[in-house]
Coordinates of C-alpha atoms and ligand atoms in Angstrom, one line a residue:
M1 CA 57.4 -35.8 -26.8
K2 CA 59.6 -34.8 -29.6
H3 CA 63.2 -35.8 -29.4
T4 CA 64.0 -32.3 -29.3
E5 CA 61.5 -31.9 -26.2
L6 CA 63.2 -34.6 -24.8
L7 CA 66.7 -33.2 -25.5
W8 CA 66.0 -30.1 -23.9
D9 CA 65.5 -31.4 -21.0
E10 CA 68.0 -33.2 -20.7
A11 CA 70.0 -30.2 -20.9
K12 CA 68.5 -28.0 -18.9
A13 CA 68.5 -30.6 -15.9
F14 CA 72.6 -31.1 -16.4
I15 CA 73.0 -27.1 -17.7
D16 CA 71.2 -26.0 -14.3
V17 CA 73.6 -28.6 -11.9
C18 CA 76.8 -28.0 -14.0
Y19 CA 76.5 -24.2 -13.4
Q20 CA 75.7 -24.2 -9.9
E21 CA 78.4 -26.7 -8.9
L22 CA 81.1 -24.4 -10.9
G23 CA 79.3 -21.4 -8.9
M24 CA 78.2 -19.8 -12.3
E25 CA 74.8 -19.3 -11.5
S26 CA 75.0 -15.7 -13.2
E27 CA 75.4 -17.1 -17.4
T28 CA 72.9 -19.8 -16.5
N29 CA 69.9 -17.8 -18.6
A30 CA 71.9 -16.9 -21.0
R31 CA 73.3 -20.1 -21.3
L32 CA 69.9 -22.0 -21.9
H33 CA 68.7 -19.3 -24.1
A34 CA 71.2 -19.6 -26.4
I35 CA 71.0 -24.3 -26.1
K36 CA 67.1 -23.8 -26.5
D37 CA 67.9 -21.4 -29.8
E38 CA 70.4 -24.0 -31.1
I39 CA 68.1 -26.6 -30.7
D40 CA 65.7 -25.1 -32.6
R41 CA 67.6 -24.1 -36.1
T42 CA 70.1 -27.7 -35.7
G43 CA 68.0 -30.4 -33.5
S44 CA 70.8 -30.6 -31.0
Y45 CA 73.7 -29.1 -29.4
V46 CA 77.1 -28.3 -28.8
H47 CA 78.6 -28.4 -25.2
T48 CA 81.7 -25.7 -24.5
A49 CA 84.8 -27.3 -23.4
E50 CA 84.2 -26.9 -19.6
E51 CA 80.6 -27.7 -19.5
L52 CA 82.1 -31.4 -21.2
E53 CA 85.4 -32.0 -19.0
H54 CA 82.3 -31.1 -15.6
G55 CA 80.1 -33.1 -17.2
A56 CA 82.8 -36.2 -17.4
K57 CA 83.7 -35.8 -13.7
M58 CA 80.0 -35.9 -12.0
A59 CA 79.0 -38.7 -14.1
W60 CA 82.4 -40.8 -12.6
R61 CA 80.9 -39.6 -9.2
N62 CA 77.4 -41.4 -10.2
S63 CA 78.9 -44.9 -11.3
N64 CA 77.4 -46.5 -8.1
R65 CA 79.1 -49.6 -8.9
C66 CA 82.7 -47.3 -8.6
I67 CA 84.3 -48.0 -4.9
G68 CA 87.3 -45.1 -6.8
R69 CA 84.9 -42.6 -6.9
L70 CA 86.6 -40.0 -3.5
F71 CA 88.8 -39.1 -6.8
W72 CA 86.1 -37.7 -9.5
Q73 CA 87.6 -34.5 -9.6
S74 CA 91.4 -34.8 -11.0
L75 CA 89.7 -37.2 -13.5
N76 CA 91.9 -35.9 -16.7
V77 CA 89.5 -35.4 -19.7
I78 CA 91.2 -35.3 -23.4
D79 CA 88.3 -33.4 -25.7
R80 CA 88.4 -34.6 -29.3
R81 CA 85.6 -33.9 -30.7
G82 CA 87.4 -32.8 -32.8
V83 CA 89.0 -35.9 -34.9
S84 CA 87.9 -37.2 -38.1
T85 CA 89.4 -39.9 -39.9
K86 CA 90.9 -43.2 -38.9
E87 CA 94.8 -41.5 -37.9
E88 CA 93.0 -39.6 -35.6
V89 CA 91.0 -41.9 -33.5
R90 CA 94.1 -44.0 -33.3
D91 CA 96.3 -41.9 -32.5
A92 CA 94.0 -40.2 -30.1
L93 CA 93.9 -44.0 -28.6
F94 CA 97.7 -44.1 -28.6
E95 CA 97.8 -41.0 -26.5
H96 CA 95.3 -41.8 -24.1
I97 CA 97.7 -45.0 -22.7
E98 CA 101.1 -43.3 -23.0
I99 CA 99.1 -40.3 -20.5
A100 CA 96.8 -42.7 -19.0
T101 CA 100.4 -44.8 -18.0
N102 CA 101.8 -41.6 -17.3
G103 CA 105.5 -43.8 -16.6
G104 CA 103.0 -46.3 -14.1
K105 CA 101.9 -43.4 -12.4
I106 CA 98.5 -44.1 -13.5
K107 CA 96.4 -41.0 -14.3
P108 CA 92.5 -41.4 -14.8
T109 CA 92.1 -40.3 -18.4
I110 CA 88.6 -39.6 -20.3
T111 CA 89.6 -39.4 -24.4
I112 CA 85.7 -38.0 -25.4
F113 CA 85.9 -38.4 -29.0
P114 CA 82.3 -36.9 -31.5
P115 CA 79.1 -37.5 -29.9
E116 CA 76.3 -39.2 -31.5
K117 CA 74.1 -37.5 -33.8
N118 CA 71.2 -37.6 -34.8
G119 CA 71.6 -41.3 -33.2
E120 CA 73.9 -42.3 -35.4
K121 CA 78.4 -42.9 -34.3
Q122 CA 81.1 -41.3 -35.7
V123 CA 83.1 -42.9 -34.5
E124 CA 82.4 -47.2 -32.6
I125 CA 85.1 -48.7 -31.3
W126 CA 85.1 -52.1 -31.0
N127 CA 87.2 -53.8 -27.6
H128 CA 86.0 -53.8 -24.7
Q129 CA 89.3 -52.2 -22.8
L130 CA 92.1 -50.3 -25.1
I131 CA 94.3 -53.3 -23.7
R132 CA 93.0 -56.1 -22.9
Y133 CA 94.6 -60.0 -23.7
A134 CA 92.9 -62.4 -26.5
G135 CA 91.3 -65.5 -26.2
Y136 CA 91.2 -68.6 -28.3
E137 CA 89.2 -72.0 -27.8
T138 CA 91.5 -74.6 -29.4
E139 CA 91.5 -78.1 -30.7
Q140 CA 94.8 -78.1 -27.1
G141 CA 92.5 -75.9 -25.0
R142 CA 92.0 -73.1 -24.3
I143 CA 94.8 -70.4 -24.5
G144 CA 94.6 -66.5 -23.2
D145 CA 91.4 -64.6 -21.7
P146 CA 87.9 -66.5 -22.3
A147 CA 86.4 -63.2 -21.9
S148 CA 88.1 -61.9 -25.1
Y149 CA 86.9 -65.9 -27.0
E150 CA 84.4 -63.4 -29.0
L151 CA 86.6 -60.4 -30.3
T152 CA 89.5 -62.0 -30.7
A153 CA 88.2 -64.4 -33.4
V154 CA 86.5 -60.8 -34.9
C155 CA 90.5 -59.4 -34.6
E156 CA 91.2 -62.3 -36.8
K157 CA 88.3 -63.1 -39.0
L158 CA 89.2 -58.7 -40.1
G159 CA 92.6 -60.1 -40.6
W160 CA 94.4 -59.7 -37.6
R161 CA 96.8 -63.0 -36.3
G162 CA 97.5 -63.2 -32.4
K163 CA 100.3 -65.7 -31.3
R164 CA 98.5 -67.6 -29.1
T165 CA 100.0 -66.8 -26.2
D166 CA 97.9 -66.8 -22.9
F167 CA 99.1 -62.8 -23.1
D168 CA 98.6 -61.9 -26.7
I169 CA 97.1 -57.8 -26.5
L170 CA 94.8 -57.4 -28.7
P171 CA 95.0 -55.0 -31.6
L172 CA 93.1 -51.8 -31.4
L173 CA 89.5 -52.5 -33.5
F174 CA 86.9 -49.6 -34.0
R175 CA 85.2 -48.2 -37.1
M176 CA 84.6 -44.6 -38.4
K177 CA 80.8 -43.2 -39.3
G178 CA 80.3 -44.7 -43.4
D179 CA 82.2 -47.4 -42.7
E180 CA 80.7 -51.2 -43.3
Q181 CA 83.6 -52.8 -41.5
P182 CA 86.2 -51.2 -38.4
V183 CA 89.4 -50.9 -38.6
W184 CA 92.5 -52.4 -36.5
Y185 CA 95.2 -51.5 -35.8
D186 CA 98.6 -52.7 -33.2
L187 CA 99.5 -51.6 -30.0
P188 CA 103.5 -50.3 -30.3
Q189 CA 105.2 -52.7 -27.6
T190 CA 106.5 -49.8 -27.0
L191 CA 102.9 -48.0 -25.2
V192 CA 101.6 -51.4 -22.9
K193 CA 103.7 -51.8 -19.3
E194 CA 103.0 -55.3 -18.5
V195 CA 103.7 -56.2 -14.8
P196 CA 104.9 -60.0 -14.1
I197 CA 103.5 -61.4 -11.5
S198 CA 106.1 -63.0 -7.8
H199 CA 105.0 -63.4 -4.6
P200 CA 107.5 -61.1 -1.8
D201 CA 108.2 -65.3 0.2
I202 CA 107.2 -67.7 -2.1
K203 CA 109.5 -67.9 -4.5
E204 CA 108.3 -70.6 -7.0
F205 CA 105.2 -67.8 -8.4
A206 CA 107.6 -66.2 -10.6
D207 CA 108.3 -68.8 -12.1
M208 CA 103.9 -68.8 -13.3
N209 CA 105.0 -66.4 -16.1
L210 CA 102.1 -64.7 -14.8
K211 CA 101.5 -60.7 -15.9
W212 CA 98.6 -58.7 -16.2
Y213 CA 98.4 -55.1 -18.0
G214 CA 98.7 -51.5 -15.8
V215 CA 96.2 -49.2 -16.9
P216 CA 92.1 -50.8 -17.1
I217 CA 90.6 -48.6 -19.8
I218 CA 87.3 -49.2 -20.8
A219 CA 86.0 -48.8 -24.0
D220 CA 83.0 -49.7 -24.4
M221 CA 80.9 -47.5 -22.7
K222 CA 78.9 -44.2 -23.3
L223 CA 79.0 -41.5 -21.6
E224 CA 76.0 -39.3 -21.2
I225 CA 75.8 -35.2 -20.5
G226 CA 72.7 -33.0 -20.5
G227 CA 71.2 -35.3 -23.3
L228 CA 74.5 -36.3 -26.1
S229 CA 75.6 -39.7 -26.1
Y230 CA 79.5 -39.7 -25.9
N231 CA 78.9 -43.6 -27.3
A232 CA 83.2 -43.4 -28.1
A233 CA 85.0 -41.9 -24.8
P234 CA 87.2 -44.6 -23.7
F235 CA 88.6 -43.9 -19.3
N236 CA 90.5 -45.1 -17.1
G237 CA 91.9 -45.4 -13.1
W238 CA 93.9 -47.7 -11.8
Y239 CA 93.6 -51.2 -10.9
M240 CA 92.4 -52.4 -7.0
G241 CA 94.3 -55.0 -7.3
T242 CA 91.4 -57.8 -6.3
E243 CA 90.2 -57.1 -9.8
I244 CA 92.8 -59.1 -10.7
G245 CA 94.0 -61.5 -8.2
A246 CA 90.1 -62.4 -7.3
R247 CA 88.6 -62.0 -10.3
N248 CA 91.1 -61.9 -14.0
L249 CA 93.5 -64.9 -12.8
A250 CA 90.8 -66.7 -10.5
D251 CA 87.4 -66.7 -12.2
E252 CA 86.3 -70.1 -13.2
K253 CA 85.2 -68.4 -16.6
R254 CA 88.5 -66.4 -16.8
Y255 CA 92.3 -68.0 -16.1
D256 CA 91.2 -70.2 -13.2
L257 CA 94.9 -69.9 -11.6
L258 CA 93.6 -71.5 -8.7
R259 CA 94.3 -75.0 -8.7
K260 CA 97.6 -74.4 -10.1
I261 CA 98.4 -71.8 -7.9
A262 CA 97.6 -74.2 -4.8
S263 CA 99.6 -77.0 -7.2
V264 CA 102.6 -75.0 -7.0
M265 CA 102.6 -73.2 -3.3
G266 CA 102.7 -77.5 -2.7
I267 CA 99.4 -77.4 -0.5
S268 CA 96.9 -79.8 -1.2
A269 CA 93.3 -79.2 -3.1
S270 CA 91.4 -82.2 -2.2
L271 CA 89.2 -80.6 1.0
N272 CA 87.0 -77.4 1.0
T273 CA 86.8 -77.7 4.7
D274 CA 91.1 -76.6 4.0
L275 CA 90.5 -73.4 2.8
W276 CA 92.8 -74.1 -0.1
K277 CA 91.4 -71.7 -2.0
D278 CA 91.1 -68.4 0.5
Q279 CA 94.1 -69.7 0.7
V280 CA 95.6 -69.1 -2.7
L281 CA 93.5 -66.2 -3.4
V282 CA 95.4 -64.1 -0.2
E283 CA 98.9 -65.5 -1.7
L284 CA 97.8 -64.5 -5.5
N285 CA 96.6 -61.4 -4.3
K286 CA 99.1 -60.1 -2.4
A287 CA 101.1 -60.9 -5.1
V288 CA 100.0 -58.7 -7.3
L289 CA 99.8 -56.0 -5.0
Y290 CA 103.5 -56.4 -4.5
S291 CA 104.6 -56.7 -8.1
Y292 CA 102.6 -52.8 -9.5
K293 CA 104.3 -52.1 -6.5
K294 CA 107.6 -53.1 -7.5
H295 CA 107.1 -51.7 -10.8
G296 CA 106.0 -48.7 -10.3
V297 CA 102.7 -49.2 -11.4
S298 CA 99.6 -47.8 -9.5
I299 CA 97.5 -49.7 -7.9
V300 CA 95.2 -49.6 -4.7
D301 CA 94.8 -52.6 -1.8
H302 CA 90.6 -53.1 -1.5
H303 CA 91.0 -52.1 2.4
T304 CA 92.5 -48.7 1.7
A305 CA 90.0 -48.5 -1.6
A306 CA 87.3 -48.7 0.9
N307 CA 88.6 -46.3 3.5
Q308 CA 88.7 -43.6 0.5
F309 CA 85.2 -45.0 -0.7
K310 CA 84.3 -43.9 3.2
R311 CA 86.3 -40.4 2.9
F312 CA 83.9 -39.8 -0.9
E313 CA 80.8 -40.9 1.1
E314 CA 81.4 -38.4 4.2
Q315 CA 82.1 -35.9 1.1
E316 CA 79.7 -35.8 -0.5
Q317 CA 77.0 -35.4 2.3
D318 CA 78.8 -32.1 3.3
A319 CA 78.5 -31.6 -0.5
G320 CA 74.8 -31.9 0.8
R321 CA 74.4 -34.4 -2.4
K322 CA 72.4 -38.0 -1.9
L323 CA 74.5 -40.5 -3.0
T324 CA 73.7 -43.4 -5.0
G325 CA 76.2 -46.9 -4.9
D326 CA 75.3 -50.3 -6.4
W327 CA 76.2 -52.4 -3.5
T328 CA 76.3 -56.0 -4.9
W329 CA 79.6 -54.1 -7.0
L330 CA 81.4 -52.3 -4.6
I331 CA 81.8 -54.9 -2.2
P332 CA 85.0 -56.4 -3.1
P333 CA 85.5 -60.3 -3.6
I334 CA 88.1 -61.2 -0.7
S335 CA 87.9 -60.4 3.0
P336 CA 84.4 -58.0 1.5
A337 CA 83.1 -57.4 5.9
S338 CA 85.6 -56.2 6.7
T339 CA 85.2 -53.1 5.6
H340 CA 82.3 -51.7 6.1
I341 CA 80.4 -51.3 2.4
F342 CA 79.1 -54.4 3.8
H343 CA 77.5 -53.1 7.1
K344 CA 75.3 -50.8 4.8
S345 CA 73.1 -50.5 1.7
Y346 CA 73.4 -48.1 -0.9
D347 CA 70.7 -46.3 -3.0
N348 CA 71.1 -47.9 -6.3
T349 CA 68.9 -45.3 -7.8
I350 CA 71.4 -43.9 -11.7
V351 CA 72.1 -40.2 -11.5
K352 CA 73.0 -38.4 -15.1
P353 CA 75.3 -37.2 -16.6
N354 CA 76.4 -41.2 -16.5
Y355 CA 78.3 -44.0 -18.3
F356 CA 76.2 -46.7 -19.6
Y357 CA 76.3 -49.9 -20.9
Q358 CA 75.8 -50.3 -24.7
D359 CA 75.0 -53.1 -27.1
K360 CA 78.0 -54.6 -28.6
P361 CA 79.0 -54.1 -32.5
Y362 CA 79.4 -58.1 -33.4
Q363 CA 77.1 -60.9 -31.8
Ligands
LIG401 N1 87.5 -54.9 -13.9 C1 88.0 -54.5 -14.9 C2 89.1 -55.4 -15.3 O1 89.8 -56.6 -14.2 C3 88.7 -53.4 -15.3 C4 86.9 -52.3 -14.6 C5 88.0 -50.6 -14.5 N2 88.3 -51.1 -13.1 C6 89.3 -50.4 -12.7 N3 89.3 -50.1 -11.6 N4 89.3 -48.9 -12.9 O2 90.1 -55.5 -16.1

C-alpha cells in the first residue's frame, strides 16, 4: 500500500472517533473530504488546533503503562507547530518547564513541535527528559545518574562540561533539520524546581544531601495522531513517589542508595530475613512524599494513584470504551498487592493515538 493510502486510513480512523467524542459528527464528512483533498494535493495534511489538542489527550488516555490517566482531559496542550529556529525551540522548552512547574502546583502539559515531513524530523530532541541529572564513570568511581552516562558523554563531546556533582542538570540538547550536530543550552537554575529530601522523624536523612527535581518531562517519545508523527512533543505529569523512592534512588543501576541509607538509619544490612531493604524502601518513600509536600511540589503516593486509576477504569467503562493497560508497569514497585491493580489483568492492545518509543539519535 502507498504511503499516502496508509496516511489516509489512519487519518480517517482518527477523525471519525475524534469528531464523535467532541460532538462534532455533523462536521466529519466535510472534514474528511478536505483531508482527502489535501493529501492528494500535498502528500500530507495539517491538524486543526482542536484535532491536535484532543489527539494528544486521547494519546494519554491510551497510554497502557500510565497509572495517572484519570486526568487525561485536563492536559494542557501547547501548540508550537509554528517554530522554525533553534532559539524558538529553546524558548518553547524553557516555557514548558515554567508553565508545567507552575510554582510547584504541577500542570500536566505537552508542547507539540512541527511533525515529521516526508519522514524527516524538523526538530530532534536528544534529552530523555527536559530536566535530568548527568552521570559520569570516572577512575575515582561513579558520579550522578548512571542512566545518563551516554547522553552526558555526548554533551561533553559537544563542549558542555559538568561540575561532577551527583546532581548536575544536563543541558537541553536538540538538533534542527539540516544541521549535522545538535545544539545545547544550559537550563537557567531559576527555572528548575528541586526538592531536598528529608524524613519526618529520622533527621539523619537530611544529612545525606539527597534531592530530586520536581517535574518529570519525557522528551524522547513520538506522539502519533491520525497518521502524523509528532516526534518532538515533550510532556509531563507529576511524580508518583515510588518512581523516585523505589527506583531512581534505589535501583542498583541508578543511585543505588539502600545500603547507605540503612547505615545512616543505624540498621544492620546483612540479613535478608531482617527485610532491611524493605524497611529502608518504606522510610525512603515516606521521605520523598514528605519532602515534596513540604516544598509545595505536587506528588502522589501509589495508594492514591491506584484509587484514581480505579476511577479511570470506571469512567472508561461508563463512556463505552475498552480499557487497555500494561499490568507489568501499572503495579507500583512497592506493596503492589495492596492495590486493586495487582489482583486483575489488563488487555495490553496498543490503540492510537498514542506515545511511542523511538530510536535514540546517538548510539
Ligand atoms: N519514571 C520516570 C522518572 O522517574 C518518569 C516517567 C514519567 N512519570 C510521571 N509521573 N509522569 O523520572
